[in-house]
Amino acid sequence: MGGKKRPTLSQLAKKAEKEKAQPVQKGKKEVKKEEAPAKRTIQALDEKVFQTIAKEVQNMRVITPYDIASKYGIKMSVAFKVLRSLRERGDLVLVAKGHRTEVYIPARGS
């Protein structure tokens, strides 16, 4: 088992010398990382977005909360609530329910 071998004293001394010498070198360009735009997620759902989701799910074969969350940029918890409310309205039928996900189909296509 053991672990990683410790460096020798001479290796530690060489490493320390390199670290001291490195800030002196200013000839290298500093690479700036471009920040990716943060993906926004909607926490509260607008009625207009809800109606759009209600229309589009009628054309889908199978609907999962992940599909809705990724397509509309909303949180998974909001997607679960949207699909459950659409099921209560009678637009969707629950086909399978697991520990973490639910699978729906449109009510007219069943």
PDB file of C-alpha atoms in Angstrom:
ATOM      1  CA  MET A   1       0.000   0.000   0.000  1.00  0.00           C
ATOM      2  CA  GLY A   2       2.198   2.804   1.245  1.00  0.00           C
ATOM      3  CA  GLY A   3       1.938   6.057  -0.539  1.00  0.00           C
ATOM      4  CA  LYS A   4       3.828   8.425  -2.733  1.00  0.00           C
ATOM      5  CA  LYS A   5       7.571   8.517  -2.089  1.00  0.00           C
ATOM      6  CA  ARG A   6       8.859  11.716  -0.558  1.00  0.00           C
ATOM      7  CA  PRO A   7      11.318  13.756  -2.615  1.00  0.00           C
ATOM      8  CA  THR A   8      14.947  13.808  -1.521  1.00  0.00           C
ATOM      9  CA  LEU A   9      16.563  16.912  -0.050  1.00  0.00           C
ATOM     10  CA  SER A  10      18.384  17.674  -3.300  1.00  0.00           C
ATOM     11  CA  GLN A  11      15.101  17.413  -5.247  1.00  0.00           C
ATOM     12  CA  LEU A  12      13.437  19.821  -2.801  1.00  0.00           C
ATOM     13  CA  ALA A  13      16.321  22.269  -3.150  1.00  0.00           C
ATOM     14  CA  LYS A  14      16.119  22.180  -6.973  1.00  0.00           C
ATOM     15  CA  LYS A  15      12.363  22.721  -6.870  1.00  0.00           C
ATOM     16  CA  ALA A  16      12.764  25.718  -4.540  1.00  0.00           C
ATOM     17  CA  GLU A  17      15.395  27.257  -6.845  1.00  0.00           C
ATOM     18  CA  LYS A  18      13.087  26.864  -9.850  1.00  0.00           C
ATOM     19  CA  GLU A  19      10.211  28.548  -8.036  1.00  0.00           C
ATOM     20  CA  LYS A  20      12.436  31.475  -7.066  1.00  0.00           C
ATOM     21  CA  ALA A  21      13.740  31.865 -10.614  1.00  0.00           C
ATOM     22  CA  GLN A  22      10.360  31.600 -12.292  1.00  0.00           C
ATOM     23  CA  PRO A  23       8.913  35.042 -11.340  1.00  0.00           C
ATOM     24  CA  VAL A  24      12.050  36.680 -12.786  1.00  0.00           C
ATOM     25  CA  GLN A  25      11.161  35.405 -16.251  1.00  0.00           C
ATOM     26  CA  LYS A  26       8.690  37.897 -17.664  1.00  0.00           C
ATOM     27  CA  GLY A  27       9.233  37.058 -21.332  1.00  0.00           C
ATOM     28  CA  LYS A  28       6.382  34.559 -21.359  1.00  0.00           C
ATOM     29  CA  LYS A  29       2.913  35.746 -22.194  1.00  0.00           C
ATOM     30  CA  GLU A  30       0.229  35.167 -19.653  1.00  0.00           C
ATOM     31  CA  VAL A  31      -2.628  33.206 -21.105  1.00  0.00           C
ATOM     32  CA  LYS A  32      -5.997  34.584 -20.108  1.00  0.00           C
ATOM     33  CA  LYS A  33      -8.757  32.068 -19.964  1.00  0.00           C
ATOM     34  CA  GLU A  34     -11.961  33.150 -21.577  1.00  0.00           C
ATOM     35  CA  GLU A  35     -14.860  32.661 -19.270  1.00  0.00           C
ATOM     36  CA  ALA A  36     -17.769  30.834 -20.796  1.00  0.00           C
ATOM     37  CA  PRO A  37     -21.032  32.691 -20.365  1.00  0.00           C
ATOM     38  CA  ALA A  38     -22.846  31.316 -17.370  1.00  0.00           C
ATOM     39  CA  LYS A  39     -25.852  29.245 -18.301  1.00  0.00           C
ATOM     40  CA  ARG A  40     -28.886  30.907 -16.826  1.00  0.00           C
ATOM     41  CA  THR A  41     -31.617  28.819 -15.347  1.00  0.00           C
ATOM     42  CA  ILE A  42     -35.103  30.029 -14.642  1.00  0.00           C
ATOM     43  CA  GLN A  43     -36.275  29.375 -11.099  1.00  0.00           C
ATOM     44  CA  ALA A  44     -39.809  30.720 -11.458  1.00  0.00           C
ATOM     45  CA  LEU A  45     -41.779  29.967 -14.592  1.00  0.00           C
ATOM     46  CA  ASP A  46     -43.592  32.575 -16.653  1.00  0.00           C
ATOM     47  CA  GLU A  47     -47.103  31.751 -17.885  1.00  0.00           C
ATOM     48  CA  LYS A  48     -45.991  32.385 -21.478  1.00  0.00           C
ATOM     49  CA  VAL A  49     -43.190  29.798 -21.184  1.00  0.00           C
ATOM     50  CA  PHE A  50     -45.610  27.366 -19.537  1.00  0.00           C
ATOM     51  CA  GLN A  51     -48.006  27.672 -22.494  1.00  0.00           C
ATOM     52  CA  THR A  52     -45.132  27.154 -24.942  1.00  0.00           C
ATOM     53  CA  ILE A  53     -44.089  23.989 -23.124  1.00  0.00           C
ATOM     54  CA  ALA A  54     -47.703  22.779 -23.057  1.00  0.00           C
ATOM     55  CA  LYS A  55     -47.955  23.162 -26.849  1.00  0.00           C
ATOM     56  CA  GLU A  56     -44.618  21.542 -27.632  1.00  0.00           C
ATOM     57  CA  VAL A  57     -45.046  18.470 -25.435  1.00  0.00           C
ATOM     58  CA  GLN A  58     -48.059  17.455 -27.515  1.00  0.00           C
ATOM     59  CA  ASN A  59     -45.708  16.900 -30.482  1.00  0.00           C
ATOM     60  CA  MET A  60     -43.132  14.879 -28.537  1.00  0.00           C
ATOM     61  CA  ARG A  61     -43.234  11.082 -28.290  1.00  0.00           C
ATOM     62  CA  VAL A  62     -41.746  10.825 -24.803  1.00  0.00           C
ATOM     63  CA  ILE A  63     -41.291  13.651 -22.296  1.00  0.00           C
ATOM     64  CA  THR A  64     -38.878  13.655 -19.368  1.00  0.00           C
ATOM     65  CA  PRO A  65     -38.036  16.463 -16.954  1.00  0.00           C
ATOM     66  CA  TYR A  66     -34.470  16.533 -18.279  1.00  0.00           C
ATOM     67  CA  ASP A  67     -35.708  17.205 -21.824  1.00  0.00           C
ATOM     68  CA  ILE A  68     -37.778  20.160 -20.653  1.00  0.00           C
ATOM     69  CA  ALA A  69     -35.065  21.535 -18.344  1.00  0.00           C
ATOM     70  CA  SER A  70     -32.334  21.415 -20.977  1.00  0.00           C
ATOM     71  CA  LYS A  71     -34.499  22.731 -23.820  1.00  0.00           C
ATOM     72  CA  TYR A  72     -35.921  25.732 -21.966  1.00  0.00           C
ATOM     73  CA  GLY A  73     -33.054  26.439 -19.558  1.00  0.00           C
ATOM     74  CA  ILE A  74     -35.078  25.887 -16.406  1.00  0.00           C
ATOM     75  CA  LYS A  75     -34.181  24.027 -13.235  1.00  0.00           C
ATOM     76  CA  MET A  76     -35.022  20.353 -12.938  1.00  0.00           C
ATOM     77  CA  SER A  77     -37.316  21.021  -9.986  1.00  0.00           C
ATOM     78  CA  VAL A  78     -39.280  23.519 -12.087  1.00  0.00           C
ATOM     79  CA  ALA A  79     -39.462  21.012 -14.949  1.00  0.00           C
ATOM     80  CA  PHE A  80     -40.893  18.389 -12.574  1.00  0.00           C
ATOM     81  CA  LYS A  81     -43.532  20.885 -11.401  1.00  0.00           C
ATOM     82  CA  VAL A  82     -44.449  21.836 -14.972  1.00  0.00           C
ATOM     83  CA  LEU A  83     -44.904  18.231 -16.055  1.00  0.00           C
ATOM     84  CA  ARG A  84     -46.908  17.372 -12.951  1.00  0.00           C
ATOM     85  CA  SER A  85     -49.218  20.333 -13.509  1.00  0.00           C
ATOM     86  CA  LEU A  86     -49.667  19.319 -17.160  1.00  0.00           C
ATOM     87  CA  ARG A  87     -50.538  15.803 -15.959  1.00  0.00           C
ATOM     88  CA  GLU A  88     -53.131  17.233 -13.558  1.00  0.00           C
ATOM     89  CA  ARG A  89     -54.625  19.263 -16.419  1.00  0.00           C
ATOM     90  CA  GLY A  90     -54.928  16.073 -18.460  1.00  0.00           C
ATOM     91  CA  ASP A  91     -52.418  16.983 -21.182  1.00  0.00           C
ATOM     92  CA  LEU A  92     -49.922  14.265 -20.217  1.00  0.00           C
ATOM     93  CA  VAL A  93     -50.088  10.669 -19.038  1.00  0.00           C
ATOM     94  CA  LEU A  94     -47.518   9.290 -16.596  1.00  0.00           C
ATOM     95  CA  VAL A  95     -46.019   6.134 -18.095  1.00  0.00           C
ATOM     96  CA  ALA A  96     -43.157   5.315 -15.731  1.00  0.00           C
ATOM     97  CA  LYS A  97     -41.964   6.732 -12.451  1.00  0.00           C
ATOM     98  CA  GLY A  98     -38.650   5.961 -10.825  1.00  0.00           C
ATOM     99  CA  HIS A  99     -36.762   7.248  -7.836  1.00  0.00           C
ATOM    100  CA  ARG A 100     -35.367  10.271  -9.687  1.00  0.00           C
ATOM    101  CA  THR A 101     -37.338  10.713 -12.887  1.00  0.00           C
ATOM    102  CA  GLU A 102     -40.740  10.485 -14.468  1.00  0.00           C
ATOM    103  CA  VAL A 103     -41.613   9.590 -18.062  1.00  0.00           C
ATOM    104  CA  TYR A 104     -44.700  11.042 -19.744  1.00  0.00           C
ATOM    105  CA  ILE A 105     -46.460  10.755 -23.079  1.00  0.00           C
ATOM    106  CA  PRO A 106     -49.038  13.120 -24.566  1.00  0.00           C
ATOM    107  CA  ALA A 107     -52.614  12.281 -23.577  1.00  0.00           C
ATOM    108  CA  ARG A 108     -53.923  12.481 -27.154  1.00  0.00           C
ATOM    109  CA  GLY A 109     -51.225  10.095 -28.438  1.00  0.00           C
ATOM    110  CA  SER A 110     -51.921   7.321 -25.958  1.00  0.00           C
TER     111      SER A 110
END
